[in-house]
PDB file of C-alpha atoms in Angstrom:
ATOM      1  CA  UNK L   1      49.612   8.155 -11.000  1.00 45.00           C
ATOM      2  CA  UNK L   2      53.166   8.791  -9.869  1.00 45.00           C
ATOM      3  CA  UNK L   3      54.179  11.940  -9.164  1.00 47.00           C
ATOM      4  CA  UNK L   4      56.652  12.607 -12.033  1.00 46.00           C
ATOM      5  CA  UNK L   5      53.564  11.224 -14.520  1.00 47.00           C
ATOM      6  CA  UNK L   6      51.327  14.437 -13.226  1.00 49.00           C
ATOM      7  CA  UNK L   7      53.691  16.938 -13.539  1.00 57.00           C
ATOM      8  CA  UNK L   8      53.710  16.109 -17.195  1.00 75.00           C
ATOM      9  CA  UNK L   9      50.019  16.602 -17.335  1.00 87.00           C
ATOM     10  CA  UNK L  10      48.884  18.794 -19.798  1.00 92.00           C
ATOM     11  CA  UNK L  11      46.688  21.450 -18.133  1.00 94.00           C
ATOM     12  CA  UNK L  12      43.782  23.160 -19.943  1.00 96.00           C
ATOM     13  CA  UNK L  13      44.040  26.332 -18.179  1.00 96.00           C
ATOM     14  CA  UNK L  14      43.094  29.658 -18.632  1.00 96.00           C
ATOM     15  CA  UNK L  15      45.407  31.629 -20.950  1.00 93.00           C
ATOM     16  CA  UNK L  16      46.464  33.817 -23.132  1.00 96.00           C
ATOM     17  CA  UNK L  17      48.590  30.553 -24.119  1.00 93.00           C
ATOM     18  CA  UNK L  18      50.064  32.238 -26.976  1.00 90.00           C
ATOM     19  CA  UNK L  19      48.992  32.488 -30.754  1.00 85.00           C
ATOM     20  CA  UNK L  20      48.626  29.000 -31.570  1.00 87.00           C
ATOM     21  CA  UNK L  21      47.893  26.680 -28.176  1.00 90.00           C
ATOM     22  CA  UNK L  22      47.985  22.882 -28.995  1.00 92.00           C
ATOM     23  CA  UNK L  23      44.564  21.045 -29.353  1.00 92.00           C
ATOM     24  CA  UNK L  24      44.045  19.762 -25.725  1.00 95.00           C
ATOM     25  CA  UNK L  25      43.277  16.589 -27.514  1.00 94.00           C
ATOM     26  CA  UNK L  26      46.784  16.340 -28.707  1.00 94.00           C
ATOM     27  CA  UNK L  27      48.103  16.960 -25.915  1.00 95.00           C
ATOM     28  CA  UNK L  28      46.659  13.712 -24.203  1.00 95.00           C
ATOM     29  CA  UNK L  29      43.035  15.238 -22.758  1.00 96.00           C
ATOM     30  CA  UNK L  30      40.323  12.713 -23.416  1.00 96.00           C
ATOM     31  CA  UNK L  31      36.473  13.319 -23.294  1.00 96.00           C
ATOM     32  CA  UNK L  32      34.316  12.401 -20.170  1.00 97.00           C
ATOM     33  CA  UNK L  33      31.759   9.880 -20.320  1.00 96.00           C
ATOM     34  CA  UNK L  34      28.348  10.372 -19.848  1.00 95.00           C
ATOM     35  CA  UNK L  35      28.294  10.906 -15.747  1.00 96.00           C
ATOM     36  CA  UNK L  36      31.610  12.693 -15.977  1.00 97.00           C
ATOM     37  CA  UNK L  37      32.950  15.225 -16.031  1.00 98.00           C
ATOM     38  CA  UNK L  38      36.078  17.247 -17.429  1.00 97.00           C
ATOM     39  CA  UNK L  39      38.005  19.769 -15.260  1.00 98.00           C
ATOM     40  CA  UNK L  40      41.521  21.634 -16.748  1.00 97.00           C
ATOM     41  CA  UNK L  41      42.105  18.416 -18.015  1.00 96.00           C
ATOM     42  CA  UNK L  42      41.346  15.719 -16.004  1.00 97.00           C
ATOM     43  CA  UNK L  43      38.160  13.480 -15.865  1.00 97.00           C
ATOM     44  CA  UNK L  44      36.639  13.488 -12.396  1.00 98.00           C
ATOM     45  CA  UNK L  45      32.662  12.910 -11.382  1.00 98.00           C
ATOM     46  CA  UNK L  46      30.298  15.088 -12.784  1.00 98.00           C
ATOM     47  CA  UNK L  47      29.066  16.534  -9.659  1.00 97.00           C
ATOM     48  CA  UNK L  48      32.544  17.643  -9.008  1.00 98.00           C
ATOM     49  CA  UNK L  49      32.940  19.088 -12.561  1.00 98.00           C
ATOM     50  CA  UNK L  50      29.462  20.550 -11.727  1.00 98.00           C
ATOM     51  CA  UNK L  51      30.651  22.398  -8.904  1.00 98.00           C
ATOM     52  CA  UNK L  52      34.142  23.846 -10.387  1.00 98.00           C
ATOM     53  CA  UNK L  53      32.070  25.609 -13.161  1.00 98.00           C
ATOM     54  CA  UNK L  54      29.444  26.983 -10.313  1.00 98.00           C
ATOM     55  CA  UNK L  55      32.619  27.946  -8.411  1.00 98.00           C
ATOM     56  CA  UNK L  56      34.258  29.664 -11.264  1.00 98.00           C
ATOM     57  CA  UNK L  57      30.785  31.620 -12.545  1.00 98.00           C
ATOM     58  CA  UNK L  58      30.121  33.024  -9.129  1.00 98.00           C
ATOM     59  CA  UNK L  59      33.843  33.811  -8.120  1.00 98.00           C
ATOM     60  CA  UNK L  60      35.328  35.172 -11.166  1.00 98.00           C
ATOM     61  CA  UNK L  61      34.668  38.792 -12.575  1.00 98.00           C
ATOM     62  CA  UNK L  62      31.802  39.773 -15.080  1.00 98.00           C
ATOM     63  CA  UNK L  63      30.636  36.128 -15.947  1.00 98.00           C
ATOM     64  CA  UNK L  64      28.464  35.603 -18.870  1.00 98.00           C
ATOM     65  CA  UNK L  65      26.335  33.424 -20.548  1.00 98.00           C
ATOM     66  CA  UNK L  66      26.665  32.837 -24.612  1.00 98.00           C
ATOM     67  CA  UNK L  67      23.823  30.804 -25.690  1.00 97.00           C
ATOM     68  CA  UNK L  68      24.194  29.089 -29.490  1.00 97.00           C
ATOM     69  CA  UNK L  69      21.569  28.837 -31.873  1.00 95.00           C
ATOM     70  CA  UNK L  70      20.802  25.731 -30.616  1.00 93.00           C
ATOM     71  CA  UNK L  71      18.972  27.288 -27.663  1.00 94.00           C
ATOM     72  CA  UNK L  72      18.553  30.888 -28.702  1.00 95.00           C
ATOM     73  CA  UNK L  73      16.166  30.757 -31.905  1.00 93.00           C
ATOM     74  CA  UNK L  74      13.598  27.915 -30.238  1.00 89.00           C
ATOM     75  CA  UNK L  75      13.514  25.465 -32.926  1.00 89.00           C
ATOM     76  CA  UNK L  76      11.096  22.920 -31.538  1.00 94.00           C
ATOM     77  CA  UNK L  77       9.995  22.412 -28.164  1.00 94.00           C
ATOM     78  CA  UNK L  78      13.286  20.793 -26.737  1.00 92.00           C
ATOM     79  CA  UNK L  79      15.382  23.761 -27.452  1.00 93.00           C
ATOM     80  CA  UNK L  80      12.662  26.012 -25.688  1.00 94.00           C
ATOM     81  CA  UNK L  81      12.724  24.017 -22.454  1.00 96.00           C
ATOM     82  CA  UNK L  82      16.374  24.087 -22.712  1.00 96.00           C
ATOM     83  CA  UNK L  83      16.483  27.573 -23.094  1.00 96.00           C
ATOM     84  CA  UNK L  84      13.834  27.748 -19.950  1.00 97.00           C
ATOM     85  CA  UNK L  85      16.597  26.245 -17.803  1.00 98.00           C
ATOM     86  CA  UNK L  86      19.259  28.045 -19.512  1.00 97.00           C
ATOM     87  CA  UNK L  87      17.367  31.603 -17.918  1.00 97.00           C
ATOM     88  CA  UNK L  88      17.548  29.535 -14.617  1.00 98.00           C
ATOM     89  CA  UNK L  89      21.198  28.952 -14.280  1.00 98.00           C
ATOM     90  CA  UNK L  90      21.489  32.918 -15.404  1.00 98.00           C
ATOM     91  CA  UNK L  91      18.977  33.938 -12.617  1.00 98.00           C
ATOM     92  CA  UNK L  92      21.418  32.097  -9.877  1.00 98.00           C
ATOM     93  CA  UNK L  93      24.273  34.134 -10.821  1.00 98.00           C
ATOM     94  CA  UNK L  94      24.563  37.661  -9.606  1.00 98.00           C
ATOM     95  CA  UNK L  95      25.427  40.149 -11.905  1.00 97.00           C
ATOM     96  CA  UNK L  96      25.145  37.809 -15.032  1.00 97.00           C
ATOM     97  CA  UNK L  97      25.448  39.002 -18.489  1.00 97.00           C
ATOM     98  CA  UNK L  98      23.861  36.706 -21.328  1.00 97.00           C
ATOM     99  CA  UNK L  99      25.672  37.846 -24.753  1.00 97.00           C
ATOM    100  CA  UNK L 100      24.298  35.082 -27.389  1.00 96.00           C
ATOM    101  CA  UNK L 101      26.035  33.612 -30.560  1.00 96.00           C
ATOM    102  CA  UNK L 102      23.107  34.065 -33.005  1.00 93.00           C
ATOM    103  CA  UNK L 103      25.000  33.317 -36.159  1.00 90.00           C
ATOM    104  CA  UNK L 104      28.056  31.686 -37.310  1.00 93.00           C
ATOM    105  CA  UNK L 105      28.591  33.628 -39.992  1.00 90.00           C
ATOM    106  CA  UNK L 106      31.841  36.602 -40.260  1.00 88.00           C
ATOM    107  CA  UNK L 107      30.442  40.266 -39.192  1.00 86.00           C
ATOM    108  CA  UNK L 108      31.791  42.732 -41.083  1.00 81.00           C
ATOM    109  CA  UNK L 109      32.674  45.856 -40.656  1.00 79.00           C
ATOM    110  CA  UNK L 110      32.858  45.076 -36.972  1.00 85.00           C
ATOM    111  CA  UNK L 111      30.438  43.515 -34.335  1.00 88.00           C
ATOM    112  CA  UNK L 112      29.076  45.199 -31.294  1.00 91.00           C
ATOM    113  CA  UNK L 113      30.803  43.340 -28.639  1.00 92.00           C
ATOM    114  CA  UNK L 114      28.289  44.289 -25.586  1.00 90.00           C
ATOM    115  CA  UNK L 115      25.271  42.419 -28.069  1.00 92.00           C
ATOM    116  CA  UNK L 116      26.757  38.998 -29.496  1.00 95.00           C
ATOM    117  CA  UNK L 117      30.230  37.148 -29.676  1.00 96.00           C
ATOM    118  CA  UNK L 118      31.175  35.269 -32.995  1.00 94.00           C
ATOM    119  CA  UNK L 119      32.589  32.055 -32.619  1.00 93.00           C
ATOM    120  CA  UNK L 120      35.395  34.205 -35.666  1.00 91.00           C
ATOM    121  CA  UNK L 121      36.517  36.408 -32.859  1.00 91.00           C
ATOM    122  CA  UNK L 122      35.033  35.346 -30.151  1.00 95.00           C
ATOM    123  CA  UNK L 123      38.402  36.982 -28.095  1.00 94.00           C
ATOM    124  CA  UNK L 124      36.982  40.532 -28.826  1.00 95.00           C
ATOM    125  CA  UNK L 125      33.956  40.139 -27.263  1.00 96.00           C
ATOM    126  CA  UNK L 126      35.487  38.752 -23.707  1.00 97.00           C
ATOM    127  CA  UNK L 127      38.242  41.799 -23.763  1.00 96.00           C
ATOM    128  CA  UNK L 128      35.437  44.327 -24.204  1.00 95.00           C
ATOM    129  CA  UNK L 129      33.510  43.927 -21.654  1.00 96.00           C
ATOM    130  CA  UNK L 130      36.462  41.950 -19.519  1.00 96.00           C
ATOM    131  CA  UNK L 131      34.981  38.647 -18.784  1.00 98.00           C
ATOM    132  CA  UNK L 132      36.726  35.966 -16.433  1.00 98.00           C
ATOM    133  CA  UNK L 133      34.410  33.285 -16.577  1.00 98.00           C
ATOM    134  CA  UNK L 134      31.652  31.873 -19.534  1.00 98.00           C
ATOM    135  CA  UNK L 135      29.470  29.098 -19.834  1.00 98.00           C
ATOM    136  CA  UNK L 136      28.948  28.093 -23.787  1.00 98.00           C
ATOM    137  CA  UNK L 137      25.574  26.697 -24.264  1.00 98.00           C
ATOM    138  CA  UNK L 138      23.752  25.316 -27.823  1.00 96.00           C
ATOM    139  CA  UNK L 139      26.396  26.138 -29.759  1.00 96.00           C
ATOM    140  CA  UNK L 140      27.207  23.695 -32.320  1.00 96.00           C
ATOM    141  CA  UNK L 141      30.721  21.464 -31.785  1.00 96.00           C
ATOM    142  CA  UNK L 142      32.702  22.445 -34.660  1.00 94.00           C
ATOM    143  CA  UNK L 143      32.352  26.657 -34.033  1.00 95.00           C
ATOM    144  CA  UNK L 144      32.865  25.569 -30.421  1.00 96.00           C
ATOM    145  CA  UNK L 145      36.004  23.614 -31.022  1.00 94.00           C
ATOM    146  CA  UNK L 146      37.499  26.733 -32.488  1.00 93.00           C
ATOM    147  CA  UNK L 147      36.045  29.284 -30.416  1.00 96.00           C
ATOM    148  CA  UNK L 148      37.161  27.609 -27.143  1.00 97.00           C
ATOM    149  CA  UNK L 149      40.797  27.381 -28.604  1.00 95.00           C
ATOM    150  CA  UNK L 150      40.480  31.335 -29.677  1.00 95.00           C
ATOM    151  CA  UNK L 151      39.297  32.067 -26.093  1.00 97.00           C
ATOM    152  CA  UNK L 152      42.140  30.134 -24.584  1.00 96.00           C
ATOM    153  CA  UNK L 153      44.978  31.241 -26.840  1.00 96.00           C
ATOM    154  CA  UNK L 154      43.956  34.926 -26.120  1.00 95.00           C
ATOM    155  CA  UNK L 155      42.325  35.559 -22.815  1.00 97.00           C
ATOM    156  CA  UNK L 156      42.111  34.939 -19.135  1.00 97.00           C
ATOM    157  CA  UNK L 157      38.395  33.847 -19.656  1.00 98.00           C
ATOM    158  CA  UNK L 158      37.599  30.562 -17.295  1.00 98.00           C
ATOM    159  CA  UNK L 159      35.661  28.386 -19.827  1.00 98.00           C
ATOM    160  CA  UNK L 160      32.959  26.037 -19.492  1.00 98.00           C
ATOM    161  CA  UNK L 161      30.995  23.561 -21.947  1.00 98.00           C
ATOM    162  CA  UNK L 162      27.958  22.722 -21.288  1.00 98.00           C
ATOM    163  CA  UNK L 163      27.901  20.326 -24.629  1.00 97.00           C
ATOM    164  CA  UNK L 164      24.710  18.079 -25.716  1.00 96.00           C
ATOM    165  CA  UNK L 165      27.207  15.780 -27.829  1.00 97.00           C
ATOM    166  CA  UNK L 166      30.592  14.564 -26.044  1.00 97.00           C
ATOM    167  CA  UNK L 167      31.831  17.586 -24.354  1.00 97.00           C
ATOM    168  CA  UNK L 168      34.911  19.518 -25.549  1.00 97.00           C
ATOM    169  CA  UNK L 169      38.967  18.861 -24.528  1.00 96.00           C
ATOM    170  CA  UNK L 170      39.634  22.337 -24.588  1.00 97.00           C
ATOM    171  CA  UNK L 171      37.241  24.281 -22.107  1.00 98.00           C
ATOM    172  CA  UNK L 172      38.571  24.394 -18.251  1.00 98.00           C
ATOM    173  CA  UNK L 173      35.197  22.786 -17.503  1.00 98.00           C
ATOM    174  CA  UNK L 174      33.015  20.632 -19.364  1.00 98.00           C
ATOM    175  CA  UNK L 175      30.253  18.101 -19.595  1.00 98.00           C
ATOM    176  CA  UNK L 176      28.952  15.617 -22.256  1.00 98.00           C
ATOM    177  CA  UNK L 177      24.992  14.958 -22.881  1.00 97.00           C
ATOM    178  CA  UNK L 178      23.919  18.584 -21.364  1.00 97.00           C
ATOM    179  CA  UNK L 179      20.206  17.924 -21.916  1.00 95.00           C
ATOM    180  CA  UNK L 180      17.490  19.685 -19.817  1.00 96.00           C
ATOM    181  CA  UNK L 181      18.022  17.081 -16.676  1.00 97.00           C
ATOM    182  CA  UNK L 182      21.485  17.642 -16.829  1.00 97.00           C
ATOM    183  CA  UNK L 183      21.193  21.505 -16.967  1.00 98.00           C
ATOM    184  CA  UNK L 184      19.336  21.698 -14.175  1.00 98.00           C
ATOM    185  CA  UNK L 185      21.691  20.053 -12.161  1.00 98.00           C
ATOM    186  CA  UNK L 186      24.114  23.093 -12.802  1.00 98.00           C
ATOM    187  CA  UNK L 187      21.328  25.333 -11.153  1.00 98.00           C
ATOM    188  CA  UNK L 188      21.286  22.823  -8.380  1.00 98.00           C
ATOM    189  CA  UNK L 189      25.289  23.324  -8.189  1.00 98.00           C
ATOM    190  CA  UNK L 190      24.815  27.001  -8.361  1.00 98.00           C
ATOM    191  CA  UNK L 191      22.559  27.261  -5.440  1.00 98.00           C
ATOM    192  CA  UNK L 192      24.664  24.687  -2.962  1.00 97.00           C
ATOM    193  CA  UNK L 193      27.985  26.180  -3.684  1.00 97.00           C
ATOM    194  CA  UNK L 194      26.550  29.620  -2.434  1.00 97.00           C
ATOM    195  CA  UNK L 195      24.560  28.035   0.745  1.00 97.00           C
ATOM    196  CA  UNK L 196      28.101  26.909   1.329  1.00 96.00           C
ATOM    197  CA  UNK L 197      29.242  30.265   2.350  1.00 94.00           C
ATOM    198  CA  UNK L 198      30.979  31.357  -1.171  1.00 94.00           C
ATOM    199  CA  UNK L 199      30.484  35.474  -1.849  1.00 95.00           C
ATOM    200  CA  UNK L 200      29.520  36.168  -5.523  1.00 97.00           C
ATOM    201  CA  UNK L 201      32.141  38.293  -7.285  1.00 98.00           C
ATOM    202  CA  UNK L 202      29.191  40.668  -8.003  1.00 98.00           C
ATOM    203  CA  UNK L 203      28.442  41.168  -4.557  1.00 97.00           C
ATOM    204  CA  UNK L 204      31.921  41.604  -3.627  1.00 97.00           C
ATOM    205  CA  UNK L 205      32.949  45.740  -2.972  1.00 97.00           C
ATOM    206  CA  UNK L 206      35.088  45.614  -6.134  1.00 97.00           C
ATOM    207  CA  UNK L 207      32.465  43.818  -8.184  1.00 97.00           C
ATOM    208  CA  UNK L 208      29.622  46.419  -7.108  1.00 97.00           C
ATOM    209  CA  UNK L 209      31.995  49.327  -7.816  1.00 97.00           C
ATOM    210  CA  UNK L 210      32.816  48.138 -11.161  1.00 96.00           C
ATOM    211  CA  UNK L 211      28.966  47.066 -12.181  1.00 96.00           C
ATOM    212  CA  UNK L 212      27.963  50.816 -11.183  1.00 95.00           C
ATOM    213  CA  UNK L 213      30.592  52.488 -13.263  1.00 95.00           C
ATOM    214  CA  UNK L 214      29.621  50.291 -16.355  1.00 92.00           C
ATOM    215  CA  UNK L 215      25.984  51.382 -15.425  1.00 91.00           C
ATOM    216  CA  UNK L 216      26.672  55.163 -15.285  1.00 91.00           C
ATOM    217  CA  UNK L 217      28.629  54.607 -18.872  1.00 88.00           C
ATOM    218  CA  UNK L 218      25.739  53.069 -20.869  1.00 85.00           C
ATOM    219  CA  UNK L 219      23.570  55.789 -19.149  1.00 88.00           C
ATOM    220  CA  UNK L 220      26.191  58.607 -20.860  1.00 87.00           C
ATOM    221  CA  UNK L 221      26.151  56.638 -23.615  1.00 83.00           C
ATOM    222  CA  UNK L 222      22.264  56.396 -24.176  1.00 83.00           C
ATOM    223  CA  UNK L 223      22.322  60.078 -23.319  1.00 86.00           C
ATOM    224  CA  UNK L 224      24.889  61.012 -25.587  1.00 86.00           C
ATOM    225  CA  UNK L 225      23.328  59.121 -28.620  1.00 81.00           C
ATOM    226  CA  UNK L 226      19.615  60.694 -28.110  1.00 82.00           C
ATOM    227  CA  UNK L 227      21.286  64.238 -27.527  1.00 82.00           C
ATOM    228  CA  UNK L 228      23.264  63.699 -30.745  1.00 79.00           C
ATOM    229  CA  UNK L 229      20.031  62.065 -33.297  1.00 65.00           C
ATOM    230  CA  UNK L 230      18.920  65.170 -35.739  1.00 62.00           C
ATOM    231  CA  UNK L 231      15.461  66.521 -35.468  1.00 61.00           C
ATOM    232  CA  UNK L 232      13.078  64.975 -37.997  1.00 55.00           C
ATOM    233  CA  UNK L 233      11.927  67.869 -40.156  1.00 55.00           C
ATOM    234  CA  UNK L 234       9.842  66.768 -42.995  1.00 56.00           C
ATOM    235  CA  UNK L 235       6.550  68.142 -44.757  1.00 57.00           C
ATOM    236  CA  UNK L 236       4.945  65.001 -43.400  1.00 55.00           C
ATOM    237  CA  UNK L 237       6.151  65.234 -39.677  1.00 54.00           C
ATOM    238  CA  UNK L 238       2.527  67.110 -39.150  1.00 58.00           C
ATOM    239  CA  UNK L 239       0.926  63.889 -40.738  1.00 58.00           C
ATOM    240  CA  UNK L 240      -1.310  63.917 -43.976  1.00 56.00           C
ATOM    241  CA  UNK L 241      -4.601  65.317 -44.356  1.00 60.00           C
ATOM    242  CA  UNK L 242      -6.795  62.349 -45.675  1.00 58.00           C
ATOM    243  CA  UNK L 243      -9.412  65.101 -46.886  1.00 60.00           C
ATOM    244  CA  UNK L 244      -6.822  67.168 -48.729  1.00 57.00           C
ATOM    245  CA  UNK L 245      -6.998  66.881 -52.743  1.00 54.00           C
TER     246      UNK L 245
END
């Protein structure tokens, strides 16, 4: 490709890009093949692809996990063995959070963005508790299609699909066919990119300072709330006398 052809590439990077990005699709990004991969972009081999989104999970701040339904309600056995190897790649990463999509539906008044994400505003979720890099897992393609756009028209968040259909144009990372083989090659990518000498942002001095300080504030928190809860006062609070008539 000639030089002036790249710098016309369209990049899928992370944003905020602005209200309304363009659909990485229209914008020229195809979908890998089965044994590729996609990376900001650009096809490349899916062990490379494999090892960008093991990079970005162990380098950027506060990654998370946000298993679908497809892996978090165990529909048959597939989907539990999935979500087997899902706890794996989560177990590699230091400091992990694992915030799932349970439902597609709208949450109304307001969700509680430390407990799910909603592919409807999925951009709250990230700012709250300020992630930099997700994988989405089991979530179905047409709430991921739109979530992933949400994501990347409003955040910095580093995005990867790990996608059992064809894989989706508009994460930074992703792979097609993500079945239980394939998933446990991203463990496998976890584990050599940190015997290859790469520091986890969680075990980094800014990444332990700010994982204690969110520690301390759910402790206030959860001591606030029991300090605040009324005392239960009630004729029956002594129990019931069976014998009484």
């Amino acid at each position: 490709m000639s030089s002036a052809t790249s710098q016309l590439r369209y990049q899928v990077l992370p944003g905020p890009e602005g209200l309304l990005p363009p659909s990485a699709s229209a914008m020229g990004v195809v979908l890998p093949q089965d044994g590729e991969g996609l990376v900001e972009g650009v096809l490349t081999a899916e062990d490379l692809a494999l090892k960008a989104a093991a990079r970005a999970m162990l380098t950027r701040r506060n990654p998370t996990l946000f298993p679908g339904p497809l892996v978090v309600w165990g529909w048959n056995k597939h989907t539990q063995e999935k979500a087997s190897v899902v706890l794996e790649i989560a177990a590699e990463i230091p400091g992990v959070k694992i915030i799932p999509m349970p439902d597609y539906r709208p949450i109304y008044p307001k969700i509680d963005p430390e407990a799910v994400i909603n592919p409807c505003h999925p951009n709250l979720t990230i700012w709250h508790n300020k992630i930099e890099a997700c994988i989405f897992v089991g979530v179905h393609c047409h709430f991921a299609n739109v979530t992933l756009k949400m994501v990347r028209a409003g955040t910095n968040c580093y995005t990867i699909a790990l996608c059992a259909e064809a894989g989706h144009e508009d994460a930074m990372v992703s792979l097609p066919k993500c079945g239980t083989e394939k998933l446990q090659k991203m463990v496998k990518a976890l584990r050599q990119v940190k015997k290859e000498g790469i520091t986890p942002w969680a075990l980094t001095p800014n990444g332990k300072r700010e994982l204690e300080a969110e520690r301390d504030q759910r402790r206030k928190q959860r001591e606030a709330i029991a300090s605040a809860a009324p005392d239960f006062a009630h004729e029956l609070v002594a129990g019931l006398d069976e014998n009484e008539e």
